[in-house]
DNA sequence: TTAGGATGATGGATTACTTCA
DNA sequence: AGTGAAGTAATCCATCATCCT
């Protein structure tokens, strides 16, 4: 049987796939023997074995060997990046490795195994149902029933499959008494996945397959890893955003408090100095070009120079400044003391510059005295 | 021994697309 | 040819389960 597997034709191939040597799993720490004729020599290629998964992996191994006669139809991969992935058209790099390019192994049994690869249930590439305990039934169903159908499964078939899988899964659980074993990715695998996540936080099927092959993982595992990674990245970003908004809220609250206090002072000032009421009406307006608030009176126009001092056409007057970083509503007039529209407490708007409120000299002096 | 965080895995919901009547 | 229903696959999301410190 001749297999052609092209994994490099991704829309945006991973650069590091070429740069990074294939994850070597010859680390003896990961290799274990099996009871039935296992040759402790690691295979020439990669076989990651998580020692915690020995039992399950052994089951997978026998499973794979018993499933060898299954004929796979390795057709060219669909160029469609998503949807309509017919299971029988998907290449299975781990199977091709196991079944073809395994010069050291004469048969399917008694060899080193990869818990992540030999479970062929994931061969349908993302079709879920990846419970470790259901691998065998899934394999049989996927390649027996589905491929023999040669087309779409009708609803009744699918229901039958699901029922079969469910019962098989349950019976597996009962027979084996196994709880779900959890794979822990090695540091190398995690780092590799992280690298790829930096490049693409989503994967197209080819990239997924390439990564899976590179890492000796099932495509489904790569897919799940990316899903979890996306979810947890999003969660972290949400936390950061939340923290930022909280700080903004605190800042605004503080600003609001300060402006309220300042407003009270101004009001107190007005009531304690009734003569002020006789001054010409002073209107706070905003210069549209420099966005500064300035006062205008009937008699004089005030300007603010670079040093913050106010000049008028008549004389130089001290400037009463507020440290407020808020824009005072443009329609506010200080002469309208009773119905002032200084409603800064409601929605202060923060701006990156300091607004300067121009006051008449007398009021400015009083303000300086009080502050 | 236990608690809690990290993380792999699962199942349901949603969405986009294809096929078919 | 146009259209709606049904099927399929990818993804998101919430949650669970296991492992490890």
PDB file of C-alpha atoms in Angstrom, chain A residues 19 36 47 69 234 255 272 286 310 327 329 336:
ATOM      1  CA  UNK A  19      12.814  24.788  12.287  1.00  0.00           C
ATOM      2  CA  UNK A  36       2.972  -9.209  26.135  1.00  0.00           C
ATOM      3  CA  UNK A  47       6.518   6.869  20.913  1.00  0.00           C
ATOM      4  CA  UNK A  69      -7.119  -5.354   8.768  1.00  0.00           C
ATOM      5  CA  UNK A 234     -10.108  34.961  26.660  1.00  0.00           C
ATOM      6  CA  UNK A 255     -12.734  62.670  40.581  1.00  0.00           C
ATOM      7  CA  UNK A 272     -21.090  84.495  51.287  1.00  0.00           C
ATOM      8  CA  UNK A 286     -15.127  76.501  25.452  1.00  0.00           C
ATOM      9  CA  UNK A 310      -5.085  85.087  32.201  1.00  0.00           C
ATOM     10  CA  UNK A 327     -15.069  69.790  31.220  1.00  0.00           C
ATOM     11  CA  UNK A 329     -20.705  72.212  30.727  1.00  0.00           C
ATOM     12  CA  UNK A 336     -27.390  81.820  37.336  1.00  0.00           C
TER      13      UNK A 336
END
